[in-house]
Coordinates of C-alpha atoms in Angstrom, one line a residue:
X1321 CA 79.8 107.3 115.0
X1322 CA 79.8 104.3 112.4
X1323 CA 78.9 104.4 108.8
X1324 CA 76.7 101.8 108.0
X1325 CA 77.7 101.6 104.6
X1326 CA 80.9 100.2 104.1
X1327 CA 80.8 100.5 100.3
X1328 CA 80.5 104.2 100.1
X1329 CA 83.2 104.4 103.0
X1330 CA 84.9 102.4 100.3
X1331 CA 84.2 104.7 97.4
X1332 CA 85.0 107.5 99.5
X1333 CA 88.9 106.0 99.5
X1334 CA 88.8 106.0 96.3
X1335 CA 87.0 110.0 95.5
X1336 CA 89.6 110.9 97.9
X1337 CA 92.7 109.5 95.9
X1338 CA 91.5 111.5 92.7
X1339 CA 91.4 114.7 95.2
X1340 CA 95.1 113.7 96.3
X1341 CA 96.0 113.1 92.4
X1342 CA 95.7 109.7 91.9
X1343 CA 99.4 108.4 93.2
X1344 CA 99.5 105.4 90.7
X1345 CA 101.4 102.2 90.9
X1346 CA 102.1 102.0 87.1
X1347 CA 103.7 99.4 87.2
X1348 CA 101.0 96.9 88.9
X1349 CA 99.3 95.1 86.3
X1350 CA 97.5 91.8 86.2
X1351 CA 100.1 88.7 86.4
X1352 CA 99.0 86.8 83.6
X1353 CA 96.5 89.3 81.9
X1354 CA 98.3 92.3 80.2
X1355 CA 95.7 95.2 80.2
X1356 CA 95.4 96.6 76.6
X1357 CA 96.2 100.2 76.3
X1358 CA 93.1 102.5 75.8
X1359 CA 92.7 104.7 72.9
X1360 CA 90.0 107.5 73.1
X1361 CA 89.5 107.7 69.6
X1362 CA 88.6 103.8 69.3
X1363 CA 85.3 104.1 70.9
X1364 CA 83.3 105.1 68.1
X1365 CA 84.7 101.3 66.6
X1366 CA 82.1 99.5 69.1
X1367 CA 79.8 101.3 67.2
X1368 CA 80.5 100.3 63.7
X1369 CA 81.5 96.6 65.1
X1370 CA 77.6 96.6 66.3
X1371 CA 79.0 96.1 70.2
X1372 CA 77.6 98.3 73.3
X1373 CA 79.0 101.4 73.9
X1374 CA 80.2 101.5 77.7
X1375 CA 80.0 103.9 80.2
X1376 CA 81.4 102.6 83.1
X1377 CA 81.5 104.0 87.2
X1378 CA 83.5 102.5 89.0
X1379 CA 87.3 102.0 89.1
X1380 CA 87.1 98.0 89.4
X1381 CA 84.4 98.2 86.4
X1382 CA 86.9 99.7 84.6
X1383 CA 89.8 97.8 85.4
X1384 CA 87.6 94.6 84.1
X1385 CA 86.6 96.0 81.1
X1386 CA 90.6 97.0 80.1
X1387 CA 91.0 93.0 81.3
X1388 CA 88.5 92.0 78.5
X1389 CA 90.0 94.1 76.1
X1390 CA 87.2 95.6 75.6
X1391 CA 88.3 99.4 76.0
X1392 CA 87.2 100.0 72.7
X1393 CA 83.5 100.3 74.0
X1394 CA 84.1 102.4 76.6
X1395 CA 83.1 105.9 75.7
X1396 CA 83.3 107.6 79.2
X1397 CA 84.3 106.5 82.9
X1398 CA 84.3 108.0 86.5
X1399 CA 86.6 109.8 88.6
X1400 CA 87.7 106.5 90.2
X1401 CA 88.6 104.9 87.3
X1402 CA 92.5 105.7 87.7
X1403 CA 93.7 102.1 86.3
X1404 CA 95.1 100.6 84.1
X1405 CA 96.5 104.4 83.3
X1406 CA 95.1 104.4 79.6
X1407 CA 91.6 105.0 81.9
X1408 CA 92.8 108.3 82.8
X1409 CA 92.5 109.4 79.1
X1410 CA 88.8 108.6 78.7
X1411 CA 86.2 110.9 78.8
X1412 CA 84.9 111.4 82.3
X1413 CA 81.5 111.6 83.9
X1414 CA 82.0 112.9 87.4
X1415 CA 82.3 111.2 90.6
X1416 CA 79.7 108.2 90.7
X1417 CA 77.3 110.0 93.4
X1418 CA 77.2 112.8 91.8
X1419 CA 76.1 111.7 88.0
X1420 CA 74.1 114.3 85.4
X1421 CA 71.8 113.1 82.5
X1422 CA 73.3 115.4 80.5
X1423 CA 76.8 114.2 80.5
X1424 CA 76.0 110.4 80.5
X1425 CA 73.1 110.6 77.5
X1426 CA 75.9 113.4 75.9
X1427 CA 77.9 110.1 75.5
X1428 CA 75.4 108.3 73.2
X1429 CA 76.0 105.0 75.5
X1430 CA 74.2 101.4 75.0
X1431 CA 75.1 100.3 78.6
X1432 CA 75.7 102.2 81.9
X1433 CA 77.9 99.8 84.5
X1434 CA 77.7 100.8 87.8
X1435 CA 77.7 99.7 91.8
X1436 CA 74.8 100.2 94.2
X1437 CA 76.2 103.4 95.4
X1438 CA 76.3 105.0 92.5
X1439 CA 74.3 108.2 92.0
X1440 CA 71.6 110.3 92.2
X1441 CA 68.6 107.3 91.4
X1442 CA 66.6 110.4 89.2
X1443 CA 69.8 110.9 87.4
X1444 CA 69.8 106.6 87.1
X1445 CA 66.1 107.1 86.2
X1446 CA 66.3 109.5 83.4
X1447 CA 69.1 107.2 82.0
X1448 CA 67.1 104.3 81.8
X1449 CA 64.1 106.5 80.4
X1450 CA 66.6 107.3 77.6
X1451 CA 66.6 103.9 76.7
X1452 CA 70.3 103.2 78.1
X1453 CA 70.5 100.0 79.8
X1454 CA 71.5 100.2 83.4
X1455 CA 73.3 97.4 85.5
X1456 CA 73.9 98.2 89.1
X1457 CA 76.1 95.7 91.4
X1458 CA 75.9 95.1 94.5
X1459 CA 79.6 95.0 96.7
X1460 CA 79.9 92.7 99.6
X1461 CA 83.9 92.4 100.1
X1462 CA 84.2 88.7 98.9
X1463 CA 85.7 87.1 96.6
X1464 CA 82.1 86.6 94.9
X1465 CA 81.8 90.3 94.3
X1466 CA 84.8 89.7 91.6
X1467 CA 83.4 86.9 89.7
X1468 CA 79.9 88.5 89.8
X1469 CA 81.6 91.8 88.3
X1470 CA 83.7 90.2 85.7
X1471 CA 80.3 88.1 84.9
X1472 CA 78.1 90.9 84.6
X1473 CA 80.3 93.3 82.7
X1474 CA 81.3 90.4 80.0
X1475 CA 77.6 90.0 79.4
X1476 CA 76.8 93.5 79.4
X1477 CA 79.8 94.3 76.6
X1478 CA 78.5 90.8 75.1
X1479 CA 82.0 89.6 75.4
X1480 CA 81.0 86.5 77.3
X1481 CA 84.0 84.1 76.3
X1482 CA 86.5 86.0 76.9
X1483 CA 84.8 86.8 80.8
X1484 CA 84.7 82.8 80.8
X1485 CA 88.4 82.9 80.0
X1486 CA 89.1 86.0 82.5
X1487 CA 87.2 84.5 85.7
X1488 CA 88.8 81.3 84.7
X1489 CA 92.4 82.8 84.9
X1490 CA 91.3 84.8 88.4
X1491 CA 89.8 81.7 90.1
X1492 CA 93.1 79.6 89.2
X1493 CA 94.9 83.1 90.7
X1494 CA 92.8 83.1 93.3
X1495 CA 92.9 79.7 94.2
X1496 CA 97.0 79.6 94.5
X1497 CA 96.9 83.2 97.0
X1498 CA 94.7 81.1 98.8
X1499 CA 96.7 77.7 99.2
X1500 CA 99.7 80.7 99.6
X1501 CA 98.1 82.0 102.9
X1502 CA 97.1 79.1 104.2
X1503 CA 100.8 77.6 104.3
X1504 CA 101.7 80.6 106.5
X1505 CA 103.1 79.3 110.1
X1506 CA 103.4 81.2 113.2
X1507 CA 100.9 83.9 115.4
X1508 CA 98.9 86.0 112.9
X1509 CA 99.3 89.8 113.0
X1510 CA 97.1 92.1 114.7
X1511 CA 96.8 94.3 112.2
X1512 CA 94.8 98.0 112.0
X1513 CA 94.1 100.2 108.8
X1514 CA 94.3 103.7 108.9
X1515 CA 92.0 105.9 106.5
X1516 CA 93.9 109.2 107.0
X1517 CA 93.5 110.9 103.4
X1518 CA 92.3 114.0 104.9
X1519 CA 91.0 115.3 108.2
X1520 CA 90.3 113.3 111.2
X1521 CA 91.6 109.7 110.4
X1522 CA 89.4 107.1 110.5
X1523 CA 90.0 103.2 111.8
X1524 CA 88.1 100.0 110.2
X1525 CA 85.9 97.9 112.0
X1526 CA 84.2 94.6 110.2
X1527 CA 82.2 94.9 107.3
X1528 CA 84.6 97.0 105.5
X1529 CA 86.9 96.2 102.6
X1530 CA 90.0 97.1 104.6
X1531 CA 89.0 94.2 107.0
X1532 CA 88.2 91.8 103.9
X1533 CA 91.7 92.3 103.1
X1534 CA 93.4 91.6 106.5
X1535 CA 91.7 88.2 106.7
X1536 CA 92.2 87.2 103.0
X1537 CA 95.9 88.2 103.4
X1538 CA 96.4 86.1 106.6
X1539 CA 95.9 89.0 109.7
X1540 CA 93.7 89.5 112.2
X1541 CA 92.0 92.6 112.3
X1542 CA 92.8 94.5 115.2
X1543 CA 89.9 96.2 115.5
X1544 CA 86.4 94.3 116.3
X1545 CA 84.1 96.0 118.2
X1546 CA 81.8 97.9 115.4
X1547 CA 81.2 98.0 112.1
X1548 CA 81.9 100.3 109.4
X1549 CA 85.0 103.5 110.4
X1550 CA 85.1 105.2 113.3
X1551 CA 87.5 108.3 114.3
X1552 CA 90.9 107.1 115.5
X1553 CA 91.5 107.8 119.1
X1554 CA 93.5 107.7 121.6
X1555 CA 91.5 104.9 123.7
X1556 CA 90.7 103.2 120.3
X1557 CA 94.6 102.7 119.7
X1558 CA 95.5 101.7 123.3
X1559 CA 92.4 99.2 122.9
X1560 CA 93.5 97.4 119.7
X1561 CA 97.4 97.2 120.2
X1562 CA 98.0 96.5 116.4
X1563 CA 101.7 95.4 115.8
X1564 CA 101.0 96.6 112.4
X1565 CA 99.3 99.4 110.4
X1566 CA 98.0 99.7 107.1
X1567 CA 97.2 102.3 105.1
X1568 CA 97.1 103.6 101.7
X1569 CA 99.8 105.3 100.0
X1570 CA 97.8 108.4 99.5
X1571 CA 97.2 109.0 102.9
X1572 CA 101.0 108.5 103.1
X1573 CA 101.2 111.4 100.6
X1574 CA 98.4 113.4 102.6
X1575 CA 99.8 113.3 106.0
X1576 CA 103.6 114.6 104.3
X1577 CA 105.4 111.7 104.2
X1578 CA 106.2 108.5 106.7
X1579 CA 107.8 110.3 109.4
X1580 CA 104.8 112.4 109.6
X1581 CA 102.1 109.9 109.9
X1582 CA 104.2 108.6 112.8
X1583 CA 104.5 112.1 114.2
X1584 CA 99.9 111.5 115.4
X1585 CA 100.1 110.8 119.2
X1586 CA 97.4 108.3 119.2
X1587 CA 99.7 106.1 117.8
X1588 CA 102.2 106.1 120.5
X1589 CA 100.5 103.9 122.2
X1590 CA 100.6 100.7 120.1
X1591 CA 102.9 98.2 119.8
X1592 CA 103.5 99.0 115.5
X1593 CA 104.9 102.6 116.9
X1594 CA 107.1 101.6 119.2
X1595 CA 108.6 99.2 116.4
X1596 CA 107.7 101.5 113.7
X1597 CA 105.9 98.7 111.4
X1598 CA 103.9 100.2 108.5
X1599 CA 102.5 99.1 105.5
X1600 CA 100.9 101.0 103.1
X1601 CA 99.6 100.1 99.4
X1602 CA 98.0 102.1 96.5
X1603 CA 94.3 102.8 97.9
X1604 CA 92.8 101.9 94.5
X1605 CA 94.9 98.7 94.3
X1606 CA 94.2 97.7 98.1
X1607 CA 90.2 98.4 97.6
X1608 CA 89.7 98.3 95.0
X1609 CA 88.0 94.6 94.6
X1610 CA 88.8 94.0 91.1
X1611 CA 90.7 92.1 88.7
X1612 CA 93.8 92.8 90.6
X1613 CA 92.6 91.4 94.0
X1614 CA 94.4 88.1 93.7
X1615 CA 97.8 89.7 93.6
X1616 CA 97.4 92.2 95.9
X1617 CA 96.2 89.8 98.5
X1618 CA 99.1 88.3 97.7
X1619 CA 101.2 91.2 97.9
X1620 CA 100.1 91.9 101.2
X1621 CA 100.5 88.8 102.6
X1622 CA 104.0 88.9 101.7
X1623 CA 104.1 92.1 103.6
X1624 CA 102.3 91.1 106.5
X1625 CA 105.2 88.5 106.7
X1626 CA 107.9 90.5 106.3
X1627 CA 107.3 94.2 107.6

């Protein structure tokens, strides 16, 4: 069975890495953006400075926001907004599907920033009917979806020159992971991710981030006959021969360690097994799609190459 929906397959990732505790990469930041550090106490300062109050759900909304430096007018994220670690300290809201009037209004916010998936719509609805602006975006694995967020949430926090300055920064980042690709020689990689956080693990077909991120960083996705995740199997393994797999840290974590992961017989029979080639990455960091996606495109390519 499929899911149709890549975006909440996405958002699941990232649910699941607050379940599994969040296993941050501290030290990842933005190459030539530092984040600012958050301080919980400074959000009542938008306030007085006559700037919205932010509530933010999503993990790349708030990971734009700290880019802005506009923490100061975030009174409350979600439960995937685990970076920049200052995040961690705000006042949270609940996972994004699963929203209550009561804690957002509770918050006294100007602006709610959200993606399409976020939830319940009568929670959304009794929002707006408070009077708090609402802005949901739409996620479609491109490099678009970045500059749309980093546009949208400047004008919402009405900090549009410094998202002019921001996108302008990503697009020149963006631009040289690009040209950095591109000047790759030699067969690309056939490359499969892995969503094994928890239960039966799941393989990505196209329209997922996970297969957005293969192509960007120079692989070919070794999977290509469906859309959306689909239980790993046996047959699907012998199918897709992957000389590489990718998969997120946390299900690294999840499964008990490397030699564990290996330990799953459906991976026997794949070429990456056999020469025991694995990547794995931060799941926030590697699906996140936002601010950070130039470098770890980057980052992965690198790894594609070398692994």
């Amino acid at each position: 069975m499929s899911y149709p929906l890549s975006t909440m397959q996405r958002r699941t990732v990232l649910r699941q890495a607050v379940a599994i505790g969040g296993v941050l990469s501290a030290s990842a930041a933005l190459p030539s953006l530092a984040l600012a550090q958050s301080n919980p106490a400074s959000a009542s300062r938008s306030a007085k400075n006559g700037l919205p109050r932010i509530v933010s759900v999503n993990g790349a909304i708030t990971e734009v926001i700290y880019a802005l430096g506009a923490q100061a007018q975030l009174v409350g994220t979600d439960t995937t907004s685990l970076y920049p670690e200052a995040a961690l300290a705000t006042p949270k809201v609940g996972y994004m599907r699963q929203l209550s009037a009561e804690g957002l209004l509770s918050l006294k916010p100007d602006v709610l920033l959200a993606t399409s998936d976020a939830g319940p719509p009568a929670v959304l609805d009794q929002v707006r009917s408070a009077g708090v602006k609402v802005e949901m975006m739409e996620s479609d694995h491109t490099w678009g979806e970045v500059q749309r967020l980093v546009t949208v949430v400047g004008n919402a926090a009405a900090q549009q020159a410094r998202a002019k300055a921001l996108l302008a920064d990503l697009n020149a980042q963006w631009a040289a992971t690009q040209k950095l690709v591109a000047a790759a020689r030699g067969p690309k990689r056939r490359v499969l991710f892995i969503l094994a956080h928890s239960g039966t693990p799941q393989v990505s077909g196209s329209k997922t981030g996970a297969d957005a991120l293969i192509r960007f960083a120079g692989g070919v996705n070794a999977i290509d006959g469906f859309a959306g995740y689909r239980p790993m199997t046996a047959e699907a393994m012998a199918v897709a021969a992957p000389d590489l797999i990718l998969t997120t840290t946390q299900g690294i974590t999840a499964a008990g360690g490397i030699d564990k992961f290996w330990a799953r017989p459906e991976l026997e029979l794949t070429p990456a097994y056999r020469n025991r080639v694995l990547v794995h990455m931060d799941a926030l960091e590697l699906l996140g799609f936002g601010p950070r996606l130039p470098a770890t495109v980057a980052t992965l390519h690198r790894r594609l190459l070398t692994a």
